[in-house]
Amino acid sequence: MSAAVQHDGFDVERVRADFPILSELVHGKNLVFLDSAASAQKPRAVIDAMVRTMQTRYANVHRGLHWMSERCSDDYEDARDKVAAFLNAAREEIVFVRNATEGVNLVAQTYGRSALKAGDAVVISEMEHHANLVPWQMLRDQHGIELRIAKITDAGELDFNDLQQIFADGRVRLLAITHMSNVLGTYTPVDRLARFAHDHDAKILLDGAQAVVHRAVDVRAIDADFYVFSGHKLYGPSGVGVLYGKRDLLDAMPPFMGGGDMISSVSFEKSTWAAPPYRFEAGTPAIVEVIGLGAAIDYVSAIGFDAIAAHERSLTDHAMAVLATIDGLHTLGRAQDRGGVVAFTLDGVHAHDVATLLDKQGIAVRAGHHCAEPLTRRLGLDSTARASFGIYTTHGEIDALAAGLRRVQQVFGR
Ligand code: PMP
């Protein structure tokens, strides 16, 4: 057994060979890419699918009666089938958007404006990414809903006692919450939350931007009403994301944007809307990117989420153990159920300096508030560094991070 597979039985070197960028040098050093939670690298299968589309099967979709358009439309719609199977949804329930952010905005501006009325409450949590916070503030200011914030515990888990109180007056109509925190790594108990929301006559939207990369998601089993994610974190291209919505909800929602492809008929007096999902896909979509996302789903599905989740659990355990040996390093989040995202602070060194000095060693981590400014403040901080793992991350890279952090401490004389 090679060193690469000895840790958890996952042949990470085979996976790495699929990602051309991982053999690039950065500042003359081997790239150690620990920023997959911001955006993941792309396997050759995704790159090839996109290039093949542009070289051999490209035209606008749903418009032409010619061979190229029909082939390209087939490929585009095949990708929708792949996403539907991936989430265990029906194809009509899969709307292609630009990213998770657009998915949340779409729900806020269509479901929010049509199904919610002034005085209804929407609940988010203290650990939301701005993508699942700002759209609800906008809806609050435009439409008069109330926005309530569910507390987290110091361990970084949802506080169910607080949630009970927040729902107690019966005015909450939507719980919009992350499936996995991009800062704390916390997985939220989505089955329980969906039951809880439904028991209180509320719908649930899950922000799956992080979770969908690391574990299998079955929207029917969860009983999610809406689920959003981005292609670029799932080893697919940027520029495409997914909104899943239960069919009856999408059917009742007005369009988000008007234009070509989302209509049934148009006259100067009046237009009528196409059925979902097309009602929500105005204009020429991200054709090549959607096809690339389909290839990404094929890629991760072939590896399988049992293997992916086991590998990432092993990486996370290793990271927590190794980082615990560094004096003055504090990791954030102690949730029971957590994934491969480890944010930390280093005494006496600003997170931006940590990231800059690691970069000089070829190690890419993120620093800042990670688009979760209120959470960072809730933790009493202004910024943190964050290492995040993907299917191609090795245990050796985590050791390299630890060694790199010790060098950072030396530079700062700590
Ligand atoms: N939610 C979470 C939990 C995220 O981590 C991110 C990306 N950092 C987003 C939403 C937004 O994703 P995007 O920028 O692709 O829309």
Short mmCIF file of C-alpha atoms and ligand atoms in Angstrom, two decimals:
data_model
loop_
_atom_site.label_atom_id
_atom_site.label_comp_id
_atom_site.label_asym_id
_atom_site.label_seq_id
_atom_site.Cartn_x
_atom_site.Cartn_y
_atom_site.Cartn_z
CA MET A 1 0.00 0.00 0.00
CA SER A 2 1.44 3.37 -0.96
CA ALA A 3 1.88 6.19 1.52
CA ALA A 4 -0.96 7.96 -0.23
CA VAL A 5 -3.55 5.29 0.52
CA GLN A 6 -2.39 4.14 3.94
CA HIS A 7 -4.37 6.67 5.97
CA ASP A 8 -7.91 5.85 5.03
CA GLY A 9 -7.89 3.41 2.11
CA PHE A 10 -8.72 6.20 -0.34
CA ASP A 11 -6.42 6.31 -3.35
CA VAL A 12 -5.90 10.05 -3.26
CA GLU A 13 -2.99 9.98 -5.70
CA ARG A 14 -5.27 8.52 -8.35
CA VAL A 15 -7.75 11.30 -7.72
CA ARG A 16 -5.01 13.93 -7.82
CA ALA A 17 -3.86 12.71 -11.20
CA ASP A 18 -7.27 13.79 -12.54
CA PHE A 19 -6.68 17.44 -11.54
CA PRO A 20 -4.11 19.06 -13.87
CA ILE A 21 -3.73 22.22 -11.79
CA LEU A 22 -2.38 20.29 -8.81
CA SER A 23 0.95 19.81 -10.55
CA GLU A 24 1.46 23.58 -10.93
CA LEU A 25 4.20 25.25 -8.89
CA VAL A 26 3.45 28.37 -6.85
CA HIS A 27 6.43 30.59 -5.96
CA GLY A 28 8.55 27.64 -7.11
CA LYS A 29 6.89 25.32 -4.57
CA ASN A 30 4.44 22.46 -5.01
CA LEU A 31 0.93 23.82 -4.74
CA VAL A 32 -0.80 22.87 -1.50
CA PHE A 33 -4.35 23.93 -2.22
CA LEU A 34 -6.34 24.22 1.01
CA ASP A 35 -9.01 26.62 -0.23
CA SER A 36 -11.54 24.28 -1.80
CA ALA A 37 -14.41 25.68 0.27
CA ALA A 38 -14.01 28.96 -1.62
CA SER A 39 -13.87 27.20 -4.98
CA ALA A 40 -12.68 23.72 -5.84
CA GLN A 41 -10.28 22.68 -8.60
CA LYS A 42 -11.56 20.93 -11.71
CA PRO A 43 -10.88 17.39 -12.88
CA ARG A 44 -9.94 16.73 -16.49
CA ALA A 45 -13.35 15.12 -17.07
CA VAL A 46 -15.03 18.49 -16.45
CA ILE A 47 -12.54 20.43 -18.54
CA ASP A 48 -12.84 17.90 -21.38
CA ALA A 49 -16.64 17.94 -21.33
CA MET A 50 -16.63 21.72 -21.66
CA VAL A 51 -13.99 21.78 -24.39
CA ARG A 52 -15.76 18.99 -26.29
CA THR A 53 -19.00 20.96 -26.18
CA MET A 54 -17.35 24.07 -27.57
CA GLN A 55 -15.35 22.16 -30.16
CA THR A 56 -17.96 19.73 -31.43
CA ARG A 57 -21.51 20.20 -30.12
CA TYR A 58 -22.14 23.86 -29.42
CA ALA A 59 -25.12 26.06 -30.34
CA ASN A 60 -27.80 27.89 -28.41
CA VAL A 61 -30.24 25.60 -26.61
CA HIS A 62 -34.02 25.22 -26.94
CA ARG A 63 -34.07 27.48 -29.99
CA GLY A 64 -32.64 25.93 -33.11
CA LEU A 65 -34.16 23.23 -35.25
CA HIS A 66 -30.72 22.31 -36.52
CA TRP A 67 -28.50 19.42 -35.53
CA MET A 68 -26.06 21.42 -33.40
CA SER A 69 -28.77 23.07 -31.37
CA GLU A 70 -30.60 19.81 -30.84
CA ARG A 71 -27.43 17.99 -29.69
CA CYS A 72 -26.44 20.83 -27.41
CA SER A 73 -29.98 21.04 -25.98
CA ASP A 74 -29.84 17.29 -25.32
CA ASP A 75 -26.56 17.66 -23.45
CA TYR A 76 -27.88 20.60 -21.47
CA GLU A 77 -31.03 18.71 -20.49
CA ASP A 78 -29.03 15.55 -19.74
CA ALA A 79 -27.15 17.62 -17.18
CA ARG A 80 -30.49 18.54 -15.60
CA ASP A 81 -31.31 14.85 -15.33
CA LYS A 82 -27.96 14.24 -13.67
CA VAL A 83 -28.56 16.98 -11.11
CA ALA A 84 -32.06 15.65 -10.47
CA ALA A 85 -30.74 12.13 -9.86
CA PHE A 86 -27.92 13.54 -7.72
CA LEU A 87 -30.41 15.25 -5.38
CA ASN A 88 -33.16 12.63 -5.80
CA ALA A 89 -35.50 15.22 -7.32
CA ALA A 90 -37.61 15.41 -10.46
CA ARG A 91 -36.08 17.23 -13.45
CA GLU A 92 -38.83 19.89 -13.37
CA GLU A 93 -37.67 20.76 -9.87
CA ILE A 94 -34.12 21.66 -10.97
CA VAL A 95 -33.57 25.28 -11.96
CA PHE A 96 -30.17 26.33 -13.29
CA VAL A 97 -29.01 29.62 -11.82
CA ARG A 98 -25.60 31.28 -11.66
CA ASN A 99 -24.65 30.15 -8.16
CA ALA A 100 -26.04 29.45 -4.70
CA THR A 101 -26.36 33.18 -4.12
CA GLU A 102 -28.66 33.59 -7.09
CA GLY A 103 -30.70 30.60 -5.93
CA VAL A 104 -31.40 32.25 -2.57
CA ASN A 105 -32.18 35.58 -4.23
CA LEU A 106 -34.57 33.87 -6.61
CA VAL A 107 -36.50 32.31 -3.74
CA ALA A 108 -36.50 35.56 -1.75
CA GLN A 109 -37.75 37.64 -4.66
CA THR A 110 -40.33 35.19 -6.05
CA TYR A 111 -41.52 32.90 -3.26
CA GLY A 112 -40.80 35.64 -0.73
CA ARG A 113 -42.82 38.32 -2.49
CA SER A 114 -45.70 36.07 -3.51
CA ALA A 115 -46.15 33.63 -0.63
CA LEU A 116 -45.01 35.75 2.31
CA LYS A 117 -46.82 38.81 3.51
CA ALA A 118 -45.81 41.74 5.68
CA GLY A 119 -45.54 40.57 9.28
CA ASP A 120 -44.54 37.00 8.39
CA ALA A 121 -41.15 36.03 9.75
CA VAL A 122 -38.16 34.41 8.05
CA VAL A 123 -35.57 32.74 10.27
CA ILE A 124 -31.89 32.39 9.46
CA SER A 125 -29.07 31.48 11.83
CA GLU A 126 -26.05 33.27 13.23
CA MET A 127 -23.76 31.14 11.09
CA GLU A 128 -25.09 32.07 7.66
CA HIS A 129 -22.96 33.08 4.72
CA HIS A 130 -23.94 36.53 3.44
CA ALA A 131 -25.61 34.73 0.51
CA ASN A 132 -28.28 33.48 2.90
CA LEU A 133 -28.56 36.69 4.88
CA VAL A 134 -28.49 39.75 2.63
CA PRO A 135 -31.31 38.55 0.28
CA TRP A 136 -33.59 38.24 3.31
CA GLN A 137 -32.63 41.69 4.58
CA MET A 138 -33.51 43.04 1.15
CA LEU A 139 -36.86 41.26 1.27
CA ARG A 140 -37.45 42.62 4.77
CA ASP A 141 -36.80 46.17 3.60
CA GLN A 142 -38.84 45.83 0.40
CA HIS A 143 -41.71 43.70 1.58
CA GLY A 144 -42.06 44.12 5.32
CA ILE A 145 -41.25 40.63 6.49
CA GLU A 146 -39.50 40.23 9.81
CA LEU A 147 -36.04 38.66 9.84
CA ARG A 148 -35.17 36.63 12.92
CA ILE A 149 -31.76 35.21 13.74
CA ALA A 150 -31.46 31.83 15.45
CA LYS A 151 -28.58 31.60 17.90
CA ILE A 152 -25.76 29.11 17.84
CA THR A 153 -24.10 27.61 20.89
CA ASP A 154 -20.47 28.27 21.74
CA ALA A 155 -19.65 24.88 20.23
CA GLY A 156 -21.00 26.19 16.93
CA GLU A 157 -24.22 24.19 16.77
CA LEU A 158 -27.74 25.46 16.37
CA ASP A 159 -29.39 26.27 19.67
CA PHE A 160 -32.71 24.42 19.51
CA ASN A 161 -34.03 26.08 22.66
CA ASP A 162 -33.62 29.42 21.01
CA LEU A 163 -35.21 28.11 17.81
CA GLN A 164 -38.25 26.95 19.80
CA GLN A 165 -38.68 30.43 21.22
CA ILE A 166 -38.22 32.10 17.85
CA PHE A 167 -41.00 29.97 16.38
CA ALA A 168 -43.28 30.23 19.42
CA ASP A 169 -45.57 33.04 18.19
CA GLY A 170 -46.51 31.09 15.06
CA ARG A 171 -45.46 33.84 12.65
CA VAL A 172 -42.45 32.10 11.09
CA ARG A 173 -43.20 30.97 7.55
CA LEU A 174 -39.68 30.12 6.32
CA LEU A 175 -36.53 28.73 7.88
CA ALA A 176 -33.55 29.49 5.60
CA ILE A 177 -30.46 27.84 6.96
CA THR A 178 -27.09 26.47 6.02
CA HIS A 179 -26.58 22.71 5.62
CA MET A 180 -22.89 23.17 6.48
CA SER A 181 -21.16 26.26 7.81
CA ASN A 182 -18.29 27.52 5.65
CA VAL A 183 -16.51 28.81 8.77
CA LEU A 184 -17.26 26.38 11.60
CA GLY A 185 -17.63 23.26 9.48
CA THR A 186 -20.85 22.48 11.37
CA TYR A 187 -23.40 20.28 9.64
CA THR A 188 -26.89 21.27 10.70
CA PRO A 189 -29.38 18.46 11.49
CA VAL A 190 -31.40 19.02 8.34
CA ASP A 191 -33.91 16.19 8.80
CA ARG A 192 -34.79 17.43 12.24
CA LEU A 193 -34.92 21.04 11.05
CA ALA A 194 -37.23 20.19 8.16
CA ARG A 195 -39.60 18.34 10.51
CA PHE A 196 -39.41 21.22 12.96
CA ALA A 197 -40.19 23.82 10.27
CA HIS A 198 -43.06 21.79 8.84
CA ASP A 199 -44.52 21.13 12.30
CA HIS A 200 -44.65 24.91 12.63
CA ASP A 201 -46.30 25.42 9.25
CA ALA A 202 -43.09 26.88 7.79
CA LYS A 203 -41.07 25.95 4.72
CA ILE A 204 -37.36 25.21 4.79
CA LEU A 205 -34.64 26.41 2.42
CA LEU A 206 -31.23 24.80 2.79
CA ASP A 207 -28.02 26.47 1.67
CA GLY A 208 -26.10 23.44 0.46
CA ALA A 209 -23.15 25.33 -1.06
CA GLN A 210 -20.72 23.51 1.26
CA ALA A 211 -22.58 20.34 2.25
CA VAL A 212 -23.33 19.07 -1.24
CA VAL A 213 -19.61 18.70 -1.91
CA HIS A 214 -18.99 16.37 1.00
CA ARG A 215 -22.01 14.13 1.52
CA ALA A 216 -24.86 12.66 -0.47
CA VAL A 217 -27.94 14.86 -0.40
CA ASP A 218 -31.43 13.46 -0.84
CA VAL A 219 -33.86 16.36 -0.90
CA ARG A 220 -36.87 14.04 -0.67
CA ALA A 221 -35.51 12.15 2.33
CA ILE A 222 -34.72 15.48 4.03
CA ASP A 223 -38.10 16.84 2.87
CA ALA A 224 -36.43 20.12 1.88
CA ASP A 225 -38.66 22.68 0.21
CA PHE A 226 -35.75 24.50 -1.43
CA TYR A 227 -32.09 23.53 -1.74
CA VAL A 228 -29.37 25.63 -3.39
CA PHE A 229 -25.76 24.97 -4.33
CA SER A 230 -22.99 26.21 -6.65
CA GLY A 231 -21.26 24.18 -9.34
CA HIS A 232 -17.82 25.62 -8.73
CA LYS A 233 -17.42 24.15 -5.25
CA LEU A 234 -18.48 20.72 -6.52
CA TYR A 235 -15.47 20.45 -8.88
CA GLY A 236 -17.57 21.95 -11.67
CA PRO A 237 -17.26 25.32 -13.40
CA SER A 238 -18.12 28.71 -12.01
CA GLY A 239 -21.14 30.47 -13.51
CA VAL A 240 -23.66 27.72 -12.81
CA GLY A 241 -25.59 26.83 -9.70
CA VAL A 242 -28.72 24.92 -8.84
CA LEU A 243 -31.99 25.75 -7.17
CA TYR A 244 -34.10 22.75 -6.23
CA GLY A 245 -37.69 23.60 -5.36
CA LYS A 246 -40.62 21.31 -4.67
CA ARG A 247 -42.76 21.21 -7.74
CA ASP A 248 -45.93 22.70 -6.24
CA LEU A 249 -43.91 25.59 -4.82
CA LEU A 250 -42.16 26.34 -8.10
CA ASP A 251 -45.48 26.06 -9.96
CA ALA A 252 -46.97 28.77 -7.78
CA MET A 253 -43.98 31.13 -8.01
CA PRO A 254 -43.84 34.06 -10.43
CA PRO A 255 -40.73 34.51 -12.60
CA PHE A 256 -37.57 36.09 -11.26
CA MET A 257 -36.43 37.66 -14.53
CA GLY A 258 -38.28 38.19 -17.80
CA GLY A 259 -36.97 37.51 -21.29
CA GLY A 260 -36.45 34.77 -23.82
CA ASP A 261 -37.13 31.12 -23.04
CA MET A 262 -39.15 31.73 -19.86
CA ILE A 263 -42.43 32.52 -21.59
CA SER A 264 -45.31 30.58 -22.99
CA SER A 265 -46.62 33.42 -25.16
CA VAL A 266 -45.82 37.11 -25.58
CA SER A 267 -47.79 40.00 -26.99
CA PHE A 268 -47.34 43.71 -26.42
CA GLU A 269 -50.26 43.58 -24.01
CA LYS A 270 -49.39 40.53 -21.99
CA SER A 271 -47.03 37.61 -21.57
CA THR A 272 -47.65 34.24 -20.00
CA TRP A 273 -45.05 32.10 -18.33
CA ALA A 274 -43.54 28.76 -19.22
CA ALA A 275 -43.80 25.99 -16.66
CA PRO A 276 -40.90 25.45 -14.23
CA PRO A 277 -37.99 25.04 -14.52
CA TYR A 278 -37.91 27.16 -17.72
CA ARG A 279 -39.96 29.94 -16.13
CA PHE A 280 -36.89 30.71 -14.04
CA GLU A 281 -34.25 30.43 -16.77
CA ALA A 282 -34.63 33.66 -18.75
CA GLY A 283 -32.15 34.28 -21.55
CA THR A 284 -29.37 32.11 -22.87
CA PRO A 285 -28.21 29.99 -19.95
CA ALA A 286 -24.68 29.00 -18.98
CA ILE A 287 -24.74 26.20 -21.56
CA VAL A 288 -21.14 25.03 -21.41
CA GLU A 289 -21.03 25.38 -17.63
CA VAL A 290 -24.21 23.38 -17.11
CA ILE A 291 -22.72 20.57 -19.19
CA GLY A 292 -19.51 20.86 -17.15
CA LEU A 293 -21.54 20.56 -13.95
CA GLY A 294 -23.10 17.37 -15.31
CA ALA A 295 -19.59 15.99 -15.84
CA ALA A 296 -18.60 17.00 -12.30
CA ILE A 297 -21.59 15.11 -10.91
CA ASP A 298 -20.60 12.04 -12.94
CA TYR A 299 -17.09 12.39 -11.57
CA VAL A 300 -17.96 12.56 -7.86
CA SER A 301 -20.69 9.95 -8.24
CA ALA A 302 -18.18 7.50 -9.72
CA ILE A 303 -15.95 7.94 -6.66
CA GLY A 304 -18.96 7.75 -4.37
CA PHE A 305 -19.89 9.80 -1.35
CA ASP A 306 -19.18 7.01 1.12
CA ALA A 307 -15.53 7.07 0.07
CA ILE A 308 -15.41 10.88 -0.21
CA ALA A 309 -16.98 11.40 3.22
CA ALA A 310 -14.68 8.84 4.87
CA HIS A 311 -11.59 10.43 3.29
CA GLU A 312 -12.61 13.91 4.37
CA ARG A 313 -13.47 12.76 7.89
CA SER A 314 -10.02 11.25 8.17
CA LEU A 315 -8.46 14.50 6.87
CA THR A 316 -10.44 16.61 9.31
CA ASP A 317 -9.53 14.40 12.28
CA HIS A 318 -5.91 14.57 11.20
CA ALA A 319 -6.04 18.36 10.84
CA MET A 320 -7.62 18.83 14.27
CA ALA A 321 -4.99 16.57 15.85
CA VAL A 322 -2.03 18.18 14.08
CA LEU A 323 -3.18 21.77 14.60
CA ALA A 324 -3.77 21.06 18.29
CA THR A 325 -0.01 20.56 18.68
CA ILE A 326 0.73 24.17 17.67
CA ASP A 327 0.95 26.51 20.67
CA GLY A 328 -1.13 29.62 20.25
CA LEU A 329 -3.30 28.18 17.48
CA HIS A 330 -7.04 28.11 18.15
CA THR A 331 -9.46 26.27 15.89
CA LEU A 332 -13.06 27.43 15.63
CA GLY A 333 -16.11 25.25 16.05
CA ARG A 334 -16.54 22.12 18.09
CA ALA A 335 -19.69 20.70 16.54
CA GLN A 336 -20.25 16.95 16.90
CA ASP A 337 -20.98 16.66 13.20
CA ARG A 338 -18.44 18.70 11.29
CA GLY A 339 -16.84 18.67 7.86
CA GLY A 340 -13.55 19.52 6.22
CA VAL A 341 -13.38 23.23 6.91
CA VAL A 342 -11.08 24.38 9.71
CA ALA A 343 -10.93 28.07 10.57
CA PHE A 344 -8.33 29.16 13.09
CA THR A 345 -6.49 32.04 14.66
CA LEU A 346 -2.82 32.24 15.57
CA ASP A 347 -1.87 34.33 18.59
CA GLY A 348 -0.04 37.50 17.66
CA VAL A 349 -0.34 37.05 13.88
CA HIS A 350 -3.14 38.59 11.82
CA ALA A 351 -4.99 36.10 9.60
CA HIS A 352 -3.97 38.04 6.48
CA ASP A 353 -0.31 37.68 7.45
CA VAL A 354 -0.85 33.96 8.07
CA ALA A 355 -2.31 33.56 4.57
CA THR A 356 0.38 35.70 2.90
CA LEU A 357 3.26 33.88 4.56
CA LEU A 358 1.73 30.48 3.84
CA ASP A 359 1.28 31.51 0.22
CA LYS A 360 5.02 32.17 -0.05
CA GLN A 361 5.41 28.48 0.83
CA GLY A 362 2.95 27.44 -1.89
CA ILE A 363 0.12 26.86 0.60
CA ALA A 364 -3.24 28.42 -0.29
CA VAL A 365 -5.63 29.17 2.59
CA ARG A 366 -8.28 31.81 2.89
CA ALA A 367 -8.23 34.70 5.37
CA GLY A 368 -10.88 37.21 6.36
CA HIS A 369 -14.47 36.90 7.50
CA HIS A 370 -15.32 34.33 4.80
CA CYS A 371 -18.47 36.22 3.81
CA ALA A 372 -19.88 35.56 7.27
CA GLU A 373 -19.14 38.86 8.96
CA PRO A 374 -21.84 38.65 11.65
CA LEU A 375 -20.63 35.16 12.61
CA THR A 376 -17.02 36.30 12.84
CA ARG A 377 -18.13 39.12 15.12
CA ARG A 378 -20.32 36.74 17.14
CA LEU A 379 -17.12 34.76 17.79
CA GLY A 380 -15.44 37.96 19.00
CA LEU A 381 -13.04 38.13 16.05
CA ASP A 382 -12.48 40.29 13.01
CA SER A 383 -10.87 37.70 10.79
CA THR A 384 -9.66 34.13 10.76
CA ALA A 385 -7.58 31.92 8.50
CA ARG A 386 -9.31 28.90 7.03
CA ALA A 387 -7.99 25.65 5.59
CA SER A 388 -10.53 23.60 3.68
CA PHE A 389 -10.26 20.17 2.14
CA GLY A 390 -11.45 18.43 -0.98
CA ILE A 391 -11.26 14.97 -2.49
CA TYR A 392 -7.69 15.61 -3.66
CA THR A 393 -6.37 16.80 -0.27
CA THR A 394 -3.73 14.59 1.32
CA HIS A 395 -2.71 14.02 4.90
CA GLY A 396 0.76 15.15 3.84
CA GLU A 397 -0.64 18.53 2.80
CA ILE A 398 -2.09 18.99 6.26
CA ASP A 399 1.34 18.20 7.72
CA ALA A 400 2.76 20.80 5.31
CA LEU A 401 0.23 23.32 6.63
CA ALA A 402 1.30 22.65 10.18
CA ALA A 403 4.98 23.00 9.27
CA GLY A 404 4.15 26.18 7.36
CA LEU A 405 2.35 27.63 10.37
CA ARG A 406 5.36 26.92 12.58
CA ARG A 407 7.49 28.87 10.10
CA VAL A 408 5.00 31.74 10.24
CA GLN A 409 5.37 31.75 14.02
CA GLN A 410 9.16 31.87 13.68
CA VAL A 411 8.92 34.88 11.36
CA PHE A 412 6.84 36.61 14.02
CA GLY A 413 9.24 35.50 16.75
CA ARG A 414 6.60 33.48 18.58
N1 PMP B 1 -23.29 29.56 1.22
C1 PMP B 1 -22.16 29.04 1.72
C2 PMP B 1 -22.25 28.25 3.00
C3 PMP B 1 -20.95 29.26 1.08
O1 PMP B 1 -19.82 28.76 1.60
C4 PMP B 1 -20.94 30.02 -0.11
C5 PMP B 1 -19.63 30.28 -0.85
N2 PMP B 1 -18.57 30.68 -0.04
C6 PMP B 1 -22.13 30.51 -0.60
C7 PMP B 1 -23.28 30.26 0.08
C8 PMP B 1 -22.20 31.34 -1.83
O2 PMP B 1 -21.75 30.64 -2.94
P1 PMP B 1 -21.59 31.41 -4.31
O3 PMP B 1 -20.64 32.52 -4.07
O4 PMP B 1 -21.07 30.38 -5.24
O5 PMP B 1 -22.94 31.89 -4.69
#
